[in-house]
Amino acid sequence: MCNMVCRKEVFPMDSPAISQIHTLCVQMERHLSTPFPFSLWAKHCHYSPYHLRHLFTETIGVPPHQYLRRRRLTEAARQLVFSSQPLLEIAFSAGYESQQAFSDAFRRLYHMSPARFRARGFFYPLQLFPEEPFLWTSGPKGDGALRPATPKDIPTWMALAHLSIDGYPCWVEGAYRAALSAAISDRRAWVWEGQEMLGIATLAPQGDHLAYWAVHPRLRHRGGLQRLLALFRQTVLPQRAVALTTFRAGDAADTGHRTQLLQLGFEPRELQTAFGYPVQRMVLPANRTVAP
């Protein structure tokens, strides 16, 4: 077990505010096919629209308009694969006024037409609804440490993965759960933990490739990825390069993860395709220091 520690940090957002954000997500689910009155809801919560957007982004990790668009297209993608509804009906249920507008929006984020996505029969989400129990994470309440994951961690790990799938194209839950179990068995999975699970990371079998890593959305804009990476570099892969794949430049589905990787010192390398999705390999050189 790692005895590296992370500095303490105070998170100003209180539980009532987070509860309101969760209620806002519930309300958005009821408006997947109709316009959502965000300004009216902000007034109902006694917030300005600007402040509510800020709270939402800090809690969920993406702005509300982006979250809602991704939720709508995720549920549309689910219907494409698991129902026989006509495309026009799916377009309307996703809040689009025409099949063409829906197809254009779908193609931008899924990189294929709705018809092709349905024919392929391979569903993956862009954004999942944040489950209430795990949304209450308030961040580190003391020292955080990196430790090997165990099978008992899987339920909480999966909850955190659900909150962070916007960083990973083609995230398929069944395949991911199987890969996670194998990684835990091979001691290739780690948990960053304070009083709660704050971050997760798994290595691919080849040993220097980060197959998956993420932090709770409330840490995403507070240096969480940098702190997790520093722990990982100093304890799991000391003095070694770290590789991973991420979105290519200009991908409309990227919610900012590529920019964060560049800021952390990762260097773009060769273009690749993973599960039919265009990605790019990025490498953090062995001599690149990451401060916690």
Tab-separated table of C-alpha atoms in Angstrom:
chain	number	residue	atom	x	y	z
A	1	MET	CA	0.000	0.000	0.000
A	2	CYS	CA	1.187	3.471	-0.839
A	3	ASN	CA	1.828	5.892	1.977
A	4	MET	CA	1.957	8.932	-0.301
A	5	VAL	CA	-0.391	11.600	1.011
A	6	CYS	CA	-2.237	14.451	-0.639
A	7	ARG	CA	-2.703	17.842	0.913
A	8	LYS	CA	-5.974	18.716	2.567
A	9	GLU	CA	-8.557	20.671	0.621
A	10	VAL	CA	-11.810	22.300	1.637
A	11	PHE	CA	-14.793	22.058	-0.698
A	12	PRO	CA	-17.197	24.976	-0.287
A	13	MET	CA	-20.244	23.301	-1.827
A	14	ASP	CA	-22.640	22.091	0.871
A	15	SER	CA	-25.047	19.153	0.812
A	16	PRO	CA	-28.205	21.238	0.180
A	17	ALA	CA	-26.613	22.715	-2.951
A	18	ILE	CA	-25.590	19.280	-4.192
A	19	SER	CA	-29.078	17.994	-3.446
A	20	GLN	CA	-30.484	20.730	-5.661
A	21	ILE	CA	-28.128	19.726	-8.467
A	22	HIS	CA	-29.324	16.146	-8.191
A	23	THR	CA	-32.935	17.334	-8.299
A	24	LEU	CA	-32.027	19.390	-11.364
A	25	CYS	CA	-30.709	16.221	-13.049
A	26	VAL	CA	-33.994	14.485	-12.220
A	27	GLN	CA	-35.926	17.362	-13.789
A	28	MET	CA	-33.737	17.216	-16.885
A	29	GLU	CA	-34.593	13.517	-17.283
A	30	ARG	CA	-38.223	14.576	-17.525
A	31	HIS	CA	-37.377	17.009	-20.332
A	32	LEU	CA	-35.315	14.795	-22.628
A	33	SER	CA	-37.852	15.365	-25.390
A	34	THR	CA	-38.866	18.948	-24.572
A	35	PRO	CA	-37.031	22.240	-23.923
A	36	PHE	CA	-35.772	22.565	-20.373
A	37	PRO	CA	-36.592	25.880	-18.607
A	38	PHE	CA	-33.174	26.335	-16.998
A	39	SER	CA	-33.655	29.996	-16.057
A	40	LEU	CA	-36.985	29.243	-14.394
A	41	TRP	CA	-35.427	26.387	-12.459
A	42	ALA	CA	-32.587	28.662	-11.320
A	43	LYS	CA	-35.170	31.126	-10.043
A	44	HIS	CA	-36.966	28.293	-8.258
A	45	CYS	CA	-33.667	27.366	-6.544
A	46	HIS	CA	-33.022	31.025	-5.640
A	47	TYR	CA	-29.852	31.096	-7.762
A	48	SER	CA	-28.876	33.200	-10.724
A	49	PRO	CA	-28.589	31.127	-13.930
A	50	TYR	CA	-24.832	31.830	-13.910
A	51	HIS	CA	-24.386	30.540	-10.354
A	52	LEU	CA	-26.498	27.447	-10.972
A	53	ARG	CA	-24.490	26.630	-14.106
A	54	HIS	CA	-21.300	26.963	-12.051
A	55	LEU	CA	-22.605	24.662	-9.300
A	56	PHE	CA	-23.792	22.134	-11.869
A	57	THR	CA	-20.451	22.063	-13.687
A	58	GLU	CA	-18.520	21.735	-10.417
A	59	THR	CA	-20.741	18.833	-9.307
A	60	ILE	CA	-21.306	16.889	-12.536
A	61	GLY	CA	-18.133	17.809	-14.414
A	62	VAL	CA	-19.767	19.276	-17.528
A	63	PRO	CA	-22.045	22.319	-18.085
A	64	PRO	CA	-25.814	21.681	-17.930
A	65	HIS	CA	-26.484	22.305	-21.634
A	66	GLN	CA	-23.745	19.855	-22.578
A	67	TYR	CA	-24.944	17.309	-20.049
A	68	LEU	CA	-28.521	17.503	-21.344
A	69	ARG	CA	-27.481	17.148	-24.983
A	70	ARG	CA	-25.348	14.110	-24.158
A	71	ARG	CA	-28.120	12.520	-22.083
A	72	ARG	CA	-30.599	12.993	-24.924
A	73	LEU	CA	-28.286	11.422	-27.482
A	74	THR	CA	-27.370	8.597	-25.108
A	75	GLU	CA	-31.011	7.612	-24.679
A	76	ALA	CA	-31.545	7.978	-28.421
A	77	ALA	CA	-28.614	5.634	-29.015
A	78	ARG	CA	-30.148	3.161	-26.563
A	79	GLN	CA	-33.434	3.233	-28.464
A	80	LEU	CA	-31.633	2.764	-31.769
A	81	VAL	CA	-30.047	-0.466	-30.573
A	82	PHE	CA	-32.715	-1.885	-28.270
A	83	SER	CA	-35.946	-0.844	-30.006
A	84	SER	CA	-37.459	-0.816	-33.477
A	85	GLN	CA	-38.788	2.743	-33.228
A	86	PRO	CA	-38.552	4.743	-36.468
A	87	LEU	CA	-35.734	7.274	-36.613
A	88	LEU	CA	-38.172	10.184	-36.742
A	89	GLU	CA	-39.827	9.101	-33.484
A	90	ILE	CA	-36.433	8.724	-31.816
A	91	ALA	CA	-35.472	12.179	-33.072
A	92	PHE	CA	-38.601	13.699	-31.500
A	93	SER	CA	-38.034	11.809	-28.226
A	94	ALA	CA	-34.525	13.292	-28.120
A	95	GLY	CA	-35.898	16.817	-28.418
A	96	TYR	CA	-35.086	17.435	-32.087
A	97	GLU	CA	-37.596	18.978	-34.478
A	98	SER	CA	-36.496	16.987	-37.506
A	99	GLN	CA	-34.761	13.745	-38.352
A	100	GLN	CA	-32.031	15.667	-40.164
A	101	ALA	CA	-31.228	17.834	-37.135
A	102	PHE	CA	-31.084	14.725	-34.966
A	103	SER	CA	-28.868	12.876	-37.452
A	104	ASP	CA	-26.433	15.783	-37.664
A	105	ALA	CA	-26.165	16.059	-33.860
A	106	PHE	CA	-25.840	12.295	-33.458
A	107	ARG	CA	-23.117	12.039	-36.096
A	108	ARG	CA	-21.059	14.804	-34.425
A	109	LEU	CA	-20.829	12.934	-31.131
A	110	TYR	CA	-21.072	9.295	-32.205
A	111	HIS	CA	-19.067	9.616	-35.437
A	112	MET	CA	-21.617	7.688	-37.474
A	113	SER	CA	-25.178	8.101	-38.646
A	114	PRO	CA	-28.065	6.831	-36.501
A	115	ALA	CA	-28.868	4.252	-39.170
A	116	ARG	CA	-25.336	2.873	-39.131
A	117	PHE	CA	-25.277	2.870	-35.321
A	118	ARG	CA	-28.500	0.842	-35.287
A	119	ALA	CA	-27.188	-1.593	-37.884
A	120	ARG	CA	-23.989	-2.143	-35.913
A	121	GLY	CA	-25.996	-2.979	-32.786
A	122	PHE	CA	-23.294	-1.801	-30.386
A	123	PHE	CA	-24.598	0.565	-27.709
A	124	TYR	CA	-22.424	2.781	-25.556
A	125	PRO	CA	-23.426	5.887	-23.569
A	126	LEU	CA	-22.076	9.412	-23.770
A	127	GLN	CA	-23.491	10.433	-20.382
A	128	LEU	CA	-25.286	8.487	-17.667
A	129	PHE	CA	-27.654	9.824	-15.045
A	130	PRO	CA	-25.703	10.424	-11.802
A	131	GLU	CA	-26.948	8.083	-9.127
A	132	GLU	CA	-27.899	9.928	-5.949
A	133	PRO	CA	-25.941	7.981	-3.276
A	134	PHE	CA	-22.564	8.620	-4.881
A	135	LEU	CA	-23.225	12.248	-5.722
A	136	TRP	CA	-22.703	13.351	-2.145
A	137	THR	CA	-18.911	12.956	-2.268
A	138	SER	CA	-17.442	16.136	-0.818
A	139	GLY	CA	-13.828	15.521	-1.757
A	140	PRO	CA	-10.823	14.744	0.445
A	141	LYS	CA	-11.516	15.159	4.145
A	142	GLY	CA	-7.920	14.479	5.061
A	143	ASP	CA	-5.037	12.594	3.514
A	144	GLY	CA	-5.608	10.620	0.348
A	145	ALA	CA	-3.630	7.491	-0.501
A	146	LEU	CA	-3.285	5.096	-3.403
A	147	ARG	CA	-3.940	1.422	-2.700
A	148	PRO	CA	-4.571	-1.736	-4.731
A	149	ALA	CA	-8.227	-2.308	-5.535
A	150	THR	CA	-10.078	-5.351	-4.197
A	151	PRO	CA	-13.286	-7.099	-5.347
A	152	LYS	CA	-15.160	-5.291	-2.543
A	153	ASP	CA	-14.411	-1.995	-4.324
A	154	ILE	CA	-16.267	-2.939	-7.502
A	155	PRO	CA	-19.727	-1.441	-6.675
A	156	THR	CA	-18.303	1.957	-5.692
A	157	TRP	CA	-15.761	1.812	-8.517
A	158	MET	CA	-18.547	1.239	-11.044
A	159	ALA	CA	-20.531	4.151	-9.585
A	160	LEU	CA	-17.523	6.419	-10.097
A	161	ALA	CA	-17.009	5.029	-13.601
A	162	HIS	CA	-20.633	5.893	-14.399
A	163	LEU	CA	-19.907	9.490	-13.422
A	164	SER	CA	-16.793	9.724	-15.572
A	165	ILE	CA	-17.614	7.940	-18.827
A	166	ASP	CA	-17.623	11.230	-20.730
A	167	GLY	CA	-13.839	10.840	-20.859
A	168	TYR	CA	-13.913	7.460	-22.601
A	169	PRO	CA	-15.321	6.656	-26.042
A	170	CYS	CA	-17.132	3.333	-26.449
A	171	TRP	CA	-17.550	2.590	-22.725
A	172	VAL	CA	-19.501	-0.675	-22.543
A	173	GLU	CA	-20.445	-1.652	-19.006
A	174	GLY	CA	-20.342	-5.438	-19.331
A	175	ALA	CA	-16.940	-5.495	-21.026
A	176	TYR	CA	-15.617	-2.874	-18.619
A	177	ARG	CA	-16.730	-4.818	-15.539
A	178	ALA	CA	-15.054	-7.971	-16.852
A	179	ALA	CA	-11.824	-6.080	-17.591
A	180	LEU	CA	-11.945	-4.507	-14.124
A	181	SER	CA	-12.282	-7.893	-12.420
A	182	ALA	CA	-9.280	-9.169	-14.378
A	183	ALA	CA	-7.253	-6.068	-13.501
A	184	ILE	CA	-8.053	-6.442	-9.802
A	185	SER	CA	-7.067	-10.108	-9.910
A	186	ASP	CA	-3.767	-9.228	-11.630
A	187	ARG	CA	-3.128	-6.300	-9.243
A	188	ARG	CA	-3.357	-3.783	-12.092
A	189	ALA	CA	-6.106	-1.682	-10.475
A	190	TRP	CA	-5.699	1.073	-7.884
A	191	VAL	CA	-7.998	3.254	-5.820
A	192	TRP	CA	-7.221	6.788	-4.670
A	193	GLU	CA	-9.015	7.022	-1.387
A	194	GLY	CA	-9.511	9.450	1.481
A	195	GLN	CA	-12.622	8.871	3.535
A	196	GLU	CA	-14.297	8.103	0.212
A	197	MET	CA	-13.217	6.792	-3.187
A	198	LEU	CA	-11.801	9.800	-5.036
A	199	GLY	CA	-10.145	8.303	-8.101
A	200	ILE	CA	-9.520	5.047	-9.945
A	201	ALA	CA	-6.866	3.759	-12.326
A	202	THR	CA	-6.135	0.514	-14.154
A	203	LEU	CA	-3.142	-0.557	-16.179
A	204	ALA	CA	-3.442	-2.590	-19.347
A	205	PRO	CA	-1.712	-6.004	-19.298
A	206	GLN	CA	1.317	-4.603	-21.139
A	207	GLY	CA	2.110	-2.582	-18.028
A	208	ASP	CA	2.723	1.019	-19.099
A	209	HIS	CA	-0.647	1.887	-20.639
A	210	LEU	CA	-3.368	3.468	-18.494
A	211	ALA	CA	-6.448	1.571	-19.604
A	212	TYR	CA	-8.747	3.716	-17.459
A	213	TRP	CA	-8.295	6.493	-14.955
A	214	ALA	CA	-10.721	9.006	-13.567
A	215	VAL	CA	-11.489	11.154	-10.555
A	216	HIS	CA	-14.817	12.137	-9.065
A	217	PRO	CA	-16.330	14.984	-11.132
A	218	ARG	CA	-16.105	17.317	-8.130
A	219	LEU	CA	-12.300	16.934	-8.286
A	220	ARG	CA	-11.998	17.299	-12.045
A	221	HIS	CA	-11.570	21.073	-11.983
A	222	ARG	CA	-9.694	21.109	-8.671
A	223	GLY	CA	-6.440	19.406	-9.642
A	224	GLY	CA	-7.736	15.902	-9.015
A	225	LEU	CA	-6.285	14.312	-12.148
A	226	GLN	CA	-2.906	15.879	-11.459
A	227	ARG	CA	-2.873	14.550	-7.920
A	228	LEU	CA	-3.920	11.054	-8.977
A	229	LEU	CA	-1.319	11.032	-11.754
A	230	ALA	CA	1.414	12.195	-9.356
A	231	LEU	CA	0.605	9.372	-6.947
A	232	PHE	CA	0.541	6.883	-9.797
A	233	ARG	CA	3.815	8.045	-11.315
A	234	GLN	CA	5.649	8.060	-7.991
A	235	THR	CA	4.451	4.694	-6.732
A	236	VAL	CA	3.225	2.432	-9.543
A	237	LEU	CA	5.334	3.519	-12.537
A	238	PRO	CA	8.333	5.372	-11.101
A	239	GLN	CA	10.723	6.711	-13.730
A	240	ARG	CA	8.696	5.216	-16.576
A	241	ALA	CA	6.675	6.725	-19.387
A	242	VAL	CA	2.891	6.539	-19.106
A	243	ALA	CA	0.748	6.007	-22.214
A	244	LEU	CA	-2.994	6.223	-22.819
A	245	THR	CA	-5.480	6.919	-25.591
A	246	THR	CA	-7.897	9.823	-25.695
A	247	PHE	CA	-9.983	11.890	-28.073
A	248	ARG	CA	-8.420	13.289	-31.202
A	249	ALA	CA	-8.123	17.053	-31.556
A	250	GLY	CA	-11.437	18.688	-32.419
A	251	ASP	CA	-13.657	15.766	-31.366
A	252	ALA	CA	-17.058	17.214	-30.422
A	253	ALA	CA	-17.566	14.401	-27.894
A	254	ASP	CA	-14.572	15.524	-25.821
A	255	THR	CA	-15.669	17.466	-22.733
A	256	GLY	CA	-12.163	18.797	-22.065
A	257	HIS	CA	-10.142	15.698	-21.220
A	258	ARG	CA	-7.653	16.106	-24.057
A	259	THR	CA	-6.857	19.661	-22.946
A	260	GLN	CA	-6.281	18.480	-19.373
A	261	LEU	CA	-3.877	15.791	-20.578
A	262	LEU	CA	-1.882	18.335	-22.556
A	263	GLN	CA	-1.739	20.576	-19.491
A	264	LEU	CA	-0.416	17.635	-17.455
A	265	GLY	CA	2.433	17.181	-19.907
A	266	PHE	CA	1.191	14.354	-22.140
A	267	GLU	CA	2.493	14.489	-25.709
A	268	PRO	CA	0.333	13.550	-28.732
A	269	ARG	CA	1.547	10.520	-30.643
A	270	GLU	CA	0.077	8.290	-33.353
A	271	LEU	CA	-3.576	8.304	-34.388
A	272	GLN	CA	-5.394	5.060	-33.689
A	273	THR	CA	-8.845	3.479	-33.801
A	274	ALA	CA	-10.371	1.704	-30.789
A	275	PHE	CA	-13.627	-0.250	-31.186
A	276	GLY	CA	-14.181	1.654	-34.408
A	277	TYR	CA	-13.711	5.044	-32.709
A	278	PRO	CA	-10.988	7.511	-33.801
A	279	VAL	CA	-8.580	8.142	-30.887
A	280	GLN	CA	-5.020	9.278	-30.357
A	281	ARG	CA	-2.249	7.766	-28.276
A	282	MET	CA	-0.619	10.179	-25.818
A	283	VAL	CA	2.499	9.678	-23.715
A	284	LEU	CA	3.820	11.299	-20.562
A	285	PRO	CA	7.634	11.005	-20.899
A	286	ALA	CA	9.558	9.267	-18.137
A	287	ASN	CA	11.486	12.446	-17.338
A	288	ARG	CA	8.328	14.579	-16.977
A	289	THR	CA	7.671	15.411	-13.319
A	290	VAL	CA	4.115	15.701	-12.081
A	291	ALA	CA	3.779	17.544	-8.776
A	292	PRO	CA	0.968	16.396	-6.425
